PDB file of C-alpha atoms (C1' of nucleotides) in Angstrom:
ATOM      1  CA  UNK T  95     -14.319   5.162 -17.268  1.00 70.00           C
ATOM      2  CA  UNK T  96     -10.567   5.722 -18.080  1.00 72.00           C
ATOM      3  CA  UNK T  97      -9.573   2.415 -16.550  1.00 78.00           C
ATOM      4  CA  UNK T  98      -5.588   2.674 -16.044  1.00 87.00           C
ATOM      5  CA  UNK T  99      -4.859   5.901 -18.162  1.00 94.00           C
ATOM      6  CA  UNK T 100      -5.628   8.578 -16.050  1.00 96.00           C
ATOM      7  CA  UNK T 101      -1.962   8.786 -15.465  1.00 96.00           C
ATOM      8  CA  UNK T 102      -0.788   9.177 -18.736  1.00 97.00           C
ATOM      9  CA  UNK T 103      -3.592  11.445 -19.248  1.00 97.00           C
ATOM     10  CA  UNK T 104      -2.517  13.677 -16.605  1.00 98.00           C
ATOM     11  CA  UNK T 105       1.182  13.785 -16.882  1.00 97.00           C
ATOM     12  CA  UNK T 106       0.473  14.545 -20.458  1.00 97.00           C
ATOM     13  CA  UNK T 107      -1.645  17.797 -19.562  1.00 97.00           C
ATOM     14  CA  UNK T 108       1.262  18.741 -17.517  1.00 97.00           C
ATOM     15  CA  UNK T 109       3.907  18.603 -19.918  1.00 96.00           C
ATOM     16  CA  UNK T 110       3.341  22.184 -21.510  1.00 94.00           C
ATOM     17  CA  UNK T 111       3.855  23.601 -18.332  1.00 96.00           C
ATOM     18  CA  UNK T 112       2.846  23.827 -14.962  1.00 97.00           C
ATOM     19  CA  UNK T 113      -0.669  23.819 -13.767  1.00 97.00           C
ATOM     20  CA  UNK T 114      -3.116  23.633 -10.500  1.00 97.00           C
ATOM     21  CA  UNK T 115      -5.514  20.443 -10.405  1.00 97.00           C
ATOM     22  CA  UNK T 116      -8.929  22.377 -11.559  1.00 96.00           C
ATOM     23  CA  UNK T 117      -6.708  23.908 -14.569  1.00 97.00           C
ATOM     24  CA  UNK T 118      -5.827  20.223 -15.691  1.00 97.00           C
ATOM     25  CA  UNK T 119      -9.864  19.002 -15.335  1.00 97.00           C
ATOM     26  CA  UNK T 120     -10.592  22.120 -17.654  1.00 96.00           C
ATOM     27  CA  UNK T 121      -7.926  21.179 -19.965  1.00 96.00           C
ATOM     28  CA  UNK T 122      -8.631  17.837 -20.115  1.00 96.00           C
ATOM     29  CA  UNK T 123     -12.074  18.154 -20.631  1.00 95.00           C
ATOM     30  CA  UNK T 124     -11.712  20.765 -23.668  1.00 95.00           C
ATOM     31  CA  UNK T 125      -8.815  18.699 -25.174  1.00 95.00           C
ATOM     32  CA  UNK T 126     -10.782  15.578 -25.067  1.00 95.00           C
ATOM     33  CA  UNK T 127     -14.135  17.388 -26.232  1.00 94.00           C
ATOM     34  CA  UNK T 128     -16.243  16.649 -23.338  1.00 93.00           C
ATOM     35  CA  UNK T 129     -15.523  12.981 -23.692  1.00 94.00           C
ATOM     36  CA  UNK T 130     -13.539  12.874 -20.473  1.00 95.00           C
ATOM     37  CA  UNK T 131     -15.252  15.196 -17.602  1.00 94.00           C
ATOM     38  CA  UNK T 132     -13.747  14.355 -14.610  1.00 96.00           C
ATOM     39  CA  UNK T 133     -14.319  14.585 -11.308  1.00 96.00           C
ATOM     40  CA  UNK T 134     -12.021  16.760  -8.425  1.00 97.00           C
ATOM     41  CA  UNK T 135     -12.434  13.388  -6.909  1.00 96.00           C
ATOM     42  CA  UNK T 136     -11.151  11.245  -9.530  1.00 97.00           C
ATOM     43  CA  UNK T 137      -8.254  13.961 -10.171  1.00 97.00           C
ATOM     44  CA  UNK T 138      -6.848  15.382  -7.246  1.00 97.00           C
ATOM     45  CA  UNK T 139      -6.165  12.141  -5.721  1.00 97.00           C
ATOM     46  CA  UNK T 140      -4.438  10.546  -8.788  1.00 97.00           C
ATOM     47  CA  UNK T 141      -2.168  14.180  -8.475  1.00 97.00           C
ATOM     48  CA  UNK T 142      -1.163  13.382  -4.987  1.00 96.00           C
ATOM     49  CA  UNK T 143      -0.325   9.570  -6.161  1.00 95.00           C
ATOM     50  CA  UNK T 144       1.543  11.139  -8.644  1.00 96.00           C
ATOM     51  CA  UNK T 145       3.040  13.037  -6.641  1.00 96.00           C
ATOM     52  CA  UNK T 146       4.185  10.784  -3.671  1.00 94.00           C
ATOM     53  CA  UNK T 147       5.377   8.309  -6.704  1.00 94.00           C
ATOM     54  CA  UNK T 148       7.775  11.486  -7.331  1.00 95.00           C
ATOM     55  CA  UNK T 149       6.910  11.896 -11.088  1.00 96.00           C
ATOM     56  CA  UNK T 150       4.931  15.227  -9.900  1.00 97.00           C
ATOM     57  CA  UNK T 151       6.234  17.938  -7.524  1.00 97.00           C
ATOM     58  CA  UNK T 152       4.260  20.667  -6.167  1.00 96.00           C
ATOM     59  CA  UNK T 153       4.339  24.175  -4.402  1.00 96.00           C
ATOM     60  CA  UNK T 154       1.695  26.586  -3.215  1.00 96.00           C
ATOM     61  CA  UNK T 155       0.920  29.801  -5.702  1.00 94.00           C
ATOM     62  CA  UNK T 156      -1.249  32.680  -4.871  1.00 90.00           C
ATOM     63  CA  UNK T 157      -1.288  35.248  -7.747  1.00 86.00           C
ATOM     64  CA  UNK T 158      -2.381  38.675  -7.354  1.00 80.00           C
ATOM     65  CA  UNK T 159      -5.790  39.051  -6.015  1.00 76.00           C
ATOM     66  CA  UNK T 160      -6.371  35.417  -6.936  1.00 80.00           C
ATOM     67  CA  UNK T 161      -7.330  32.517  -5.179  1.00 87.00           C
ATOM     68  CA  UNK T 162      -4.427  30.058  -3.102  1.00 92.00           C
ATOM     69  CA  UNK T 163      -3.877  27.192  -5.857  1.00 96.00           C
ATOM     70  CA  UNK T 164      -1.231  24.371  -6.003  1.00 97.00           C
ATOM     71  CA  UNK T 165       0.645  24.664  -9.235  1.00 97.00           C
ATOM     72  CA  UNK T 166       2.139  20.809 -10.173  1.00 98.00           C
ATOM     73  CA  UNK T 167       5.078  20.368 -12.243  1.00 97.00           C
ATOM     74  CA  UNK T 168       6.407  17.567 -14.412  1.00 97.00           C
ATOM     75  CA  UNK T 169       9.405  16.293 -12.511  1.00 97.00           C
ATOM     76  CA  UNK T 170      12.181  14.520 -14.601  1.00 97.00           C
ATOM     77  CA  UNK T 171      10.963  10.593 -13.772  1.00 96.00           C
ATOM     78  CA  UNK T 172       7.966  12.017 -14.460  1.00 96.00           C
ATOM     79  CA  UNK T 173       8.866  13.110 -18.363  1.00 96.00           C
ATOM     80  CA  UNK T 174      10.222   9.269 -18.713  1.00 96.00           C
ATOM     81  CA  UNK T 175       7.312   7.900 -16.990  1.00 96.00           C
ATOM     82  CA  UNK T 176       5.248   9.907 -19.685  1.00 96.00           C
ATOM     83  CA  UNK T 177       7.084   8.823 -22.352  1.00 95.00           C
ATOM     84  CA  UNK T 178       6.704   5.219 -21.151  1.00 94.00           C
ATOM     85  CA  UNK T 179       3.029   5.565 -20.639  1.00 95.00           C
ATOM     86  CA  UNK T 180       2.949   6.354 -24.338  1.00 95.00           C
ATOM     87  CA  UNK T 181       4.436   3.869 -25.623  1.00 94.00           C
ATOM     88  CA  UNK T 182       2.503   1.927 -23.401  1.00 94.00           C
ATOM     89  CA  UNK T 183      -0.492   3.616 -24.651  1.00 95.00           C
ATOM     90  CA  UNK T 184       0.258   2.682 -28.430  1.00 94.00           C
ATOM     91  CA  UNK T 185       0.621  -0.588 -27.586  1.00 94.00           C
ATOM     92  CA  UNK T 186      -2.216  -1.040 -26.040  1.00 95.00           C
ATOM     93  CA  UNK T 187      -4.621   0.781 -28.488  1.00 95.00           C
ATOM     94  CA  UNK T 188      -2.856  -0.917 -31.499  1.00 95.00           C
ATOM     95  CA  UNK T 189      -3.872  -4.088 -30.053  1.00 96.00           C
ATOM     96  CA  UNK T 190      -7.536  -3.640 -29.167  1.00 97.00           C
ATOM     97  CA  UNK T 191      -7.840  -1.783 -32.807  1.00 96.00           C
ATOM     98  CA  UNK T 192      -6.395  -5.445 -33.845  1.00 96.00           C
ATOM     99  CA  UNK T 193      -8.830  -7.609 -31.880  1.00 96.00           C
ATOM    100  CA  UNK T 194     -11.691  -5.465 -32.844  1.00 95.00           C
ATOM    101  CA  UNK T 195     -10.986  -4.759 -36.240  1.00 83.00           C
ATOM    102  CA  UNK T 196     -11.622  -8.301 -37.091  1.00 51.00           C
ATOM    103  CA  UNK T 197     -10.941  -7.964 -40.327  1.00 42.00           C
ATOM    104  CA  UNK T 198     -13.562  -5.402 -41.694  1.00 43.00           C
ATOM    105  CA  UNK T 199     -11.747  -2.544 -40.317  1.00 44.00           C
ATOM    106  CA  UNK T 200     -14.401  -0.163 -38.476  1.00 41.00           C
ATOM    107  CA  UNK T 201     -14.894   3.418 -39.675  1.00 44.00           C
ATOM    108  CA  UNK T 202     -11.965   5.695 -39.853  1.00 40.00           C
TER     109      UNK T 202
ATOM    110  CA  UNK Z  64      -3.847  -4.212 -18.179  1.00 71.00           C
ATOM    111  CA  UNK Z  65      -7.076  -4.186 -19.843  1.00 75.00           C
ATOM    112  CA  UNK Z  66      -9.074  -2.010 -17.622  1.00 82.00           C
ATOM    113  CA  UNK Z  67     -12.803  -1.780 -19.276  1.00 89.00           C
ATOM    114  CA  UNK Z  68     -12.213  -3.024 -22.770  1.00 95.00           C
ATOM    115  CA  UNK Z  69     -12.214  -7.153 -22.151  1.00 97.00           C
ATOM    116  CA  UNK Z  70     -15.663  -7.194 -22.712  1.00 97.00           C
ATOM    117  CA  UNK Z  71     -15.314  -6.189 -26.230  1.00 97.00           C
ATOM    118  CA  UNK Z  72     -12.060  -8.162 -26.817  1.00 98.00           C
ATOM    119  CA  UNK Z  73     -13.831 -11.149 -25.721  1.00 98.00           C
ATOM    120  CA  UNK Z  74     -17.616 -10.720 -27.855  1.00 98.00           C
ATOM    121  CA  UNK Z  75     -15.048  -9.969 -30.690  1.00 98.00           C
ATOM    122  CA  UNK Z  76     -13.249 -12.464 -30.524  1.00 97.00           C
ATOM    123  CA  UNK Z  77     -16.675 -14.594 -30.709  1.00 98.00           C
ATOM    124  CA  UNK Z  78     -17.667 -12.370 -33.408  1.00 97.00           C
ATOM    125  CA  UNK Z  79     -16.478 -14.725 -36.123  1.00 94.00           C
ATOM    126  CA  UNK Z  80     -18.280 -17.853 -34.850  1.00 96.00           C
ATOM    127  CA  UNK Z  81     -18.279 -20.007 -31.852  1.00 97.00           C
ATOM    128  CA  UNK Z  82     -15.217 -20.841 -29.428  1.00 98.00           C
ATOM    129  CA  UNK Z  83     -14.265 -22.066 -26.337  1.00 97.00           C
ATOM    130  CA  UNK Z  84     -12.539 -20.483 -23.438  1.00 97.00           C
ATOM    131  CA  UNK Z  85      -9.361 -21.632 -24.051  1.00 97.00           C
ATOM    132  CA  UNK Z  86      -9.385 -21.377 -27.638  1.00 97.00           C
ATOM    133  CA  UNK Z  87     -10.369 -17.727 -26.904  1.00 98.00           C
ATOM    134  CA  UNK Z  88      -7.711 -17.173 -25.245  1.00 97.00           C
ATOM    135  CA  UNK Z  89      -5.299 -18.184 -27.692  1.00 96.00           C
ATOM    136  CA  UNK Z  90      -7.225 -16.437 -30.422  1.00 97.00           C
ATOM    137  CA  UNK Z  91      -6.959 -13.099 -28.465  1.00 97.00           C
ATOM    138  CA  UNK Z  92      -3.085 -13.645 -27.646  1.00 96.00           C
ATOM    139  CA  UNK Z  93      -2.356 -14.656 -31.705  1.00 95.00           C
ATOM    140  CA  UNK Z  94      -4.525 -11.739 -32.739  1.00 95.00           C
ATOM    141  CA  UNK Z  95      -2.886  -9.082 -30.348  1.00 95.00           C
ATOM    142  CA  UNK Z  96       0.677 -10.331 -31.418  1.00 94.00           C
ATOM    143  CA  UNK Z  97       1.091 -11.228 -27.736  1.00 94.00           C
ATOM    144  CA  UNK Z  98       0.428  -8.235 -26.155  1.00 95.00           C
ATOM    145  CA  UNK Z  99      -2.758  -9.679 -24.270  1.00 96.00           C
ATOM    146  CA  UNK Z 100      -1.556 -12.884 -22.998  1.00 95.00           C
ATOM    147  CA  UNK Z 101      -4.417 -13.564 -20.912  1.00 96.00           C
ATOM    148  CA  UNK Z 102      -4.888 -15.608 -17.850  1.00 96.00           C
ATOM    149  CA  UNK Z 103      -7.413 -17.842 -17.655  1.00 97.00           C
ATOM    150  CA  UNK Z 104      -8.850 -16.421 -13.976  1.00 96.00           C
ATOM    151  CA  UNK Z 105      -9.439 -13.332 -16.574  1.00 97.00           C
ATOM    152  CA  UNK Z 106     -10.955 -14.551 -18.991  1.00 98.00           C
ATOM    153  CA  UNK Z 107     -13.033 -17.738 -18.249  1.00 98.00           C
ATOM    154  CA  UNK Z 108     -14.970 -15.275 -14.884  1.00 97.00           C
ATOM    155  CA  UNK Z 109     -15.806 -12.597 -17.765  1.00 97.00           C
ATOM    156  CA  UNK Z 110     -16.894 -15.546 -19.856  1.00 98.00           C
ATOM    157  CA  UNK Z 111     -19.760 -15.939 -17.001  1.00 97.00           C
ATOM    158  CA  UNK Z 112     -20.339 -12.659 -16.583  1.00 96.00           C
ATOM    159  CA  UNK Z 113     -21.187 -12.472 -20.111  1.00 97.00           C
ATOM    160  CA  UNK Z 114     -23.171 -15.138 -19.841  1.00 97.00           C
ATOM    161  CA  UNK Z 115     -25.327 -14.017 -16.783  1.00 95.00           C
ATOM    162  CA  UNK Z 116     -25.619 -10.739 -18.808  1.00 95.00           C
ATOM    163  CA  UNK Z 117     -26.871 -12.895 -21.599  1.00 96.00           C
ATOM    164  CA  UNK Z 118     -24.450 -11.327 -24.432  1.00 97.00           C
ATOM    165  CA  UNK Z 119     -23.021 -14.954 -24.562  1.00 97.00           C
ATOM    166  CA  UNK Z 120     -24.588 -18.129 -24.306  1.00 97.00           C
ATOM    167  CA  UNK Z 121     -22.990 -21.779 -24.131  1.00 97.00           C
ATOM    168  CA  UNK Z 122     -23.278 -25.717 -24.282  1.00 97.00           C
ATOM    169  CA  UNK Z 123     -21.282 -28.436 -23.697  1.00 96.00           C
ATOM    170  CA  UNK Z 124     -19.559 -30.201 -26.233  1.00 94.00           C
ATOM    171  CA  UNK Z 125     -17.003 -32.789 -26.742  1.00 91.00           C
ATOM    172  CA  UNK Z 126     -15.557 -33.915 -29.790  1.00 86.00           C
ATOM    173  CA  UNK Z 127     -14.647 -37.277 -30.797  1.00 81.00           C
ATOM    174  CA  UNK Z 128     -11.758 -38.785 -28.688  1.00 76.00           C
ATOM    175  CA  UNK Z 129     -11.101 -35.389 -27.337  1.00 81.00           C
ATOM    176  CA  UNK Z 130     -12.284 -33.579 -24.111  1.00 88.00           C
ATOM    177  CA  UNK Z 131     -15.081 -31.380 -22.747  1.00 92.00           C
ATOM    178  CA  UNK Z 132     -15.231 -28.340 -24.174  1.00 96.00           C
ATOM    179  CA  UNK Z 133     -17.746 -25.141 -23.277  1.00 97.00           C
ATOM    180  CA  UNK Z 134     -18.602 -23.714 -26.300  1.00 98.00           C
ATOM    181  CA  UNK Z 135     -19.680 -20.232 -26.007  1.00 98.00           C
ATOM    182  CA  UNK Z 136     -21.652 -18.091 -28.910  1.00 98.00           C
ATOM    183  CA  UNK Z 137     -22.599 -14.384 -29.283  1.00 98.00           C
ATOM    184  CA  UNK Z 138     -26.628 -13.667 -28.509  1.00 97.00           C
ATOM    185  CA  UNK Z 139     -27.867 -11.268 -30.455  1.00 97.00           C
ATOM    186  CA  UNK Z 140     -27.910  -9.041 -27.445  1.00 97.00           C
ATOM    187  CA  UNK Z 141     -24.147  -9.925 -27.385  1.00 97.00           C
ATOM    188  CA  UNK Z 142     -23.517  -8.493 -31.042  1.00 97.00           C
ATOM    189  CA  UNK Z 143     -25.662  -5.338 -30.138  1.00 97.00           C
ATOM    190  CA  UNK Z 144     -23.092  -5.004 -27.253  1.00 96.00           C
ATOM    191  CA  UNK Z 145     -19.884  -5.510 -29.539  1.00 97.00           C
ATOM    192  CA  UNK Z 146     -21.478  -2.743 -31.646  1.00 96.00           C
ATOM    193  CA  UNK Z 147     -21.727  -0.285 -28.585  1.00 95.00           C
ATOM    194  CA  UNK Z 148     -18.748  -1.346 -27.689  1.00 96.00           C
ATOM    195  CA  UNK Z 149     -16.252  -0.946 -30.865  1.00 96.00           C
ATOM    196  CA  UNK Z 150     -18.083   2.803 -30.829  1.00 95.00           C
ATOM    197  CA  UNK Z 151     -17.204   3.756 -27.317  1.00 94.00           C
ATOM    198  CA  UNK Z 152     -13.603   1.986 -28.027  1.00 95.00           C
ATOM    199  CA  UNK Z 153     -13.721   4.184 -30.737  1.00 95.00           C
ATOM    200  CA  UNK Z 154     -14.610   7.696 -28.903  1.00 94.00           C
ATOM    201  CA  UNK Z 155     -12.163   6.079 -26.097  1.00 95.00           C
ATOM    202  CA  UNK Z 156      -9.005   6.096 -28.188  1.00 95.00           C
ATOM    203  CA  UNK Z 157      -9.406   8.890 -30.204  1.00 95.00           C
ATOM    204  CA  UNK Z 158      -9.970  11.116 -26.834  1.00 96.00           C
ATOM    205  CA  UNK Z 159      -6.809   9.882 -25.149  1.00 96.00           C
ATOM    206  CA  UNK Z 160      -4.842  10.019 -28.438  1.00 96.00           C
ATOM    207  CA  UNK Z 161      -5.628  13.954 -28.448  1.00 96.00           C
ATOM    208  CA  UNK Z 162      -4.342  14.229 -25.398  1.00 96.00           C
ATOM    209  CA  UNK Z 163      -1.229  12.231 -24.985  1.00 95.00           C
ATOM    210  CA  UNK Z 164      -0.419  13.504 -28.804  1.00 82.00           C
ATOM    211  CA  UNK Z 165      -0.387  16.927 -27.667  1.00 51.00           C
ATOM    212  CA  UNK Z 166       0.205  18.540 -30.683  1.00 42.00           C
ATOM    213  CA  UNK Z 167       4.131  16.387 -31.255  1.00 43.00           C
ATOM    214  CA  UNK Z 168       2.307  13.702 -32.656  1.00 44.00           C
ATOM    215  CA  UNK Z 169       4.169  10.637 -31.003  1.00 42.00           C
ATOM    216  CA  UNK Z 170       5.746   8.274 -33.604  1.00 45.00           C
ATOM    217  CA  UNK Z 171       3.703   6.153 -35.806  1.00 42.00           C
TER     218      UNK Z 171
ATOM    219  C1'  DT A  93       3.612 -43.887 -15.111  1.00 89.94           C
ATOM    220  C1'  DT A  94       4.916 -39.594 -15.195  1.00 89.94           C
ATOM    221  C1'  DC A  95       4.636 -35.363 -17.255  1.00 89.94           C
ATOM    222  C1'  DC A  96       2.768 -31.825 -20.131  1.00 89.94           C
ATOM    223  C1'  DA A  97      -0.784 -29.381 -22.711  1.00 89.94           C
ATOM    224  C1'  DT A  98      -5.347 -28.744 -22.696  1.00 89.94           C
ATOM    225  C1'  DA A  99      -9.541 -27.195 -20.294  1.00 89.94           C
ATOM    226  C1'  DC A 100     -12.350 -25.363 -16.788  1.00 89.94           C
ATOM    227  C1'  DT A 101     -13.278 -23.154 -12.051  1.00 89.94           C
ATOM    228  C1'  DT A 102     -13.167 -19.971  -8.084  1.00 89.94           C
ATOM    229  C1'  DA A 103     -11.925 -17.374  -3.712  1.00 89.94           C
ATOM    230  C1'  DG A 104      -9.527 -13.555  -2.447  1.00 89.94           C
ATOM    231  C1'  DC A 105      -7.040  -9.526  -3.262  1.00 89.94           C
ATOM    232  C1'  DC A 106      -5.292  -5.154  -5.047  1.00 89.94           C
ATOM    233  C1'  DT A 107      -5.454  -1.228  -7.757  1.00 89.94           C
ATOM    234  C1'  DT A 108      -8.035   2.310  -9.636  1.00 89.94           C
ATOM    235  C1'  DA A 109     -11.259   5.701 -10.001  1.00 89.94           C
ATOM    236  C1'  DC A 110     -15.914   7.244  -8.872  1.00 89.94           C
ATOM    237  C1'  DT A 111     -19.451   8.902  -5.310  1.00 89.94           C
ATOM    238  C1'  DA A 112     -20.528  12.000  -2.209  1.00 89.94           C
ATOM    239  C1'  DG A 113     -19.650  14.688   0.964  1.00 89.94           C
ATOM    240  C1'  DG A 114     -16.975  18.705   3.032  1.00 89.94           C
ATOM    241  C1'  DT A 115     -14.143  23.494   3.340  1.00 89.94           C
ATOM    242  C1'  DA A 116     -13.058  28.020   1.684  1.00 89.94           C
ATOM    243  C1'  DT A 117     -12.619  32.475  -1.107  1.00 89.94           C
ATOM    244  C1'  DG A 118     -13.207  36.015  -4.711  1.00 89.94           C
ATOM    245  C1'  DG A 119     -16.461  38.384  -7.599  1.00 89.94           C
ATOM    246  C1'  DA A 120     -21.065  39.550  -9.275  1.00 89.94           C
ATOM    247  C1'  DC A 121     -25.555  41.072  -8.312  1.00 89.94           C
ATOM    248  C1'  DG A 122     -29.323  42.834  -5.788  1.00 89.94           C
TER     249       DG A 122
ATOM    250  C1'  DC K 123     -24.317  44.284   2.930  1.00 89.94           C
ATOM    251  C1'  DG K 124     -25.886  39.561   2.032  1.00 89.94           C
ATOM    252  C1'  DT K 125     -26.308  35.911  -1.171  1.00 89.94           C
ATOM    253  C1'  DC K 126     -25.003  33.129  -4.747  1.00 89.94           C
ATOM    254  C1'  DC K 127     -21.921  31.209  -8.020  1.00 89.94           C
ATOM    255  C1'  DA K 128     -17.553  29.802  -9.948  1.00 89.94           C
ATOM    256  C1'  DT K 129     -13.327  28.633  -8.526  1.00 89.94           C
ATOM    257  C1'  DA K 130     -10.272  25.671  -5.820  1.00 89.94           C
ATOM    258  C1'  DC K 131      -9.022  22.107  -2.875  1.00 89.94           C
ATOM    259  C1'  DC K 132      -9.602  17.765   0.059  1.00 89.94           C
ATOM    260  C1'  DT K 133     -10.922  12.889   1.549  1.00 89.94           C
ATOM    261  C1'  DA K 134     -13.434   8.664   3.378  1.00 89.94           C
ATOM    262  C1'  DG K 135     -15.703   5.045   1.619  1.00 89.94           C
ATOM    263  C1'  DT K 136     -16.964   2.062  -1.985  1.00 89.94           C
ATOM    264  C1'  DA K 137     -17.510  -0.351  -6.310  1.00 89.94           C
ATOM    265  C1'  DA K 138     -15.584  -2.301 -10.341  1.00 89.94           C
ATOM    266  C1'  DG K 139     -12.248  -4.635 -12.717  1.00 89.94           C
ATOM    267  C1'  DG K 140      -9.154  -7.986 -13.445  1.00 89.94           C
ATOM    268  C1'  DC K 141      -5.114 -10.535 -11.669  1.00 89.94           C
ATOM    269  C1'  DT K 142      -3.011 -14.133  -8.425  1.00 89.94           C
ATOM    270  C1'  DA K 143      -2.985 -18.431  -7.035  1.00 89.94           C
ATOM    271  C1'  DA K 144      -4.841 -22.340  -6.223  1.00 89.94           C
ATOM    272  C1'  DG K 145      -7.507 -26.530  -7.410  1.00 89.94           C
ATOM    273  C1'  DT K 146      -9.695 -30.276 -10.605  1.00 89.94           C
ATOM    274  C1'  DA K 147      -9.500 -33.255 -14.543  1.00 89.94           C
ATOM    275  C1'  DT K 148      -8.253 -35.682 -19.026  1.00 89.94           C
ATOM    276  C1'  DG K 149      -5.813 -37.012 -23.262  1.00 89.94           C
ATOM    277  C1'  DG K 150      -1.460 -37.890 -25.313  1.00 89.94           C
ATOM    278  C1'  DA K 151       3.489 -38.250 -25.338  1.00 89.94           C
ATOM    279  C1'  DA K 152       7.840 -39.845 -23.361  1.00 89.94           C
TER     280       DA K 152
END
DNA sequence: TTCCATACTTAGCCTTACTAGGTATGGACG
DNA sequence: CGTCCATACCTAGTAAGGCTAAGTATGGAA
């Protein structure tokens, strides 16, 4: 479903601030207004890829009479890999709006 | 590079009348301002798929002192699809533009 | 006659993300 | 106290998607 995005889409959730994985799925799903409701499994992996690509770094967080999360950070290759993925991002979208436009330019 | 939307790139780019694969090709790299310079082992397999899916269907045809040509053309099944398509594109982009925008707005 | 652009085809692979299962704990409710 | 639910994390296996790389063939130009 996101098809090569979920990368951007996750660094991006991260770069207000720290956050633990089930955080992120929450955020992502209310920023994106149900359109993207991921799965643990489709998130938690693409953290630890993130993570062993160093653009992530993580460290273990139990707050008071909470539960044991992982809290994952933006690292600094991962605030340029963001910004790449962006203007990756525009690129791409600008084009497919081009090839499906067609001329009678869809609905706004 | 694509990831899920070359489907609709290629019904749209059949959208304004009948092509071949190559041409198709071109057509998608002139329209895209070469951001989607395709390769053929992309596009002429989804070309079949297409086909076998029966959003596309195609006949031979070779023009007068030139050479064999497959000419494909949207099925009305195939512009139902482009339709379903361009709206999920639509819910697609505007979802990961919320996000990645996170409330900076990235440059226009 | 050699080379290039056109034109089509396909096997195999690699990345990505989804499915589907599992573990564990804190809090609410009876 | 026991049960259930929401939270929180993890992973093996698989499917989908599209790219790589290779092959075939022809018309026209050099």
């Amino acid at each position: 479903m996101l098809k090569g995005h979920l990368d951007a889409i996750v660094l991006a959730a991260l770069e207000a601030g720290p956050a633990h994985g089930y955080a992120i799925i929450e955020a992502i799903k209310r920023n994106s207004t149900n359109t993207f409701d991921l799965a643990e499994g489709t998130v938690y992996p693409a953290l630890h890829r993130l993570e062993a690509a160093g653009l992530l770094s993580s460290a273990w967080m139990t707050p008071p009479g909470g539960r044991r999360r992982r809290l994952y950070s933006l690292t600094k290759a991962g605030s340029t890999a963001l910004s790449d993925r962006r203007k990756a991002w525009g690129r791409f979208s600008q084009a497919v709006d081009a090839l499906l436009g067609g001329g009678h330019a869809w609905p706004a």
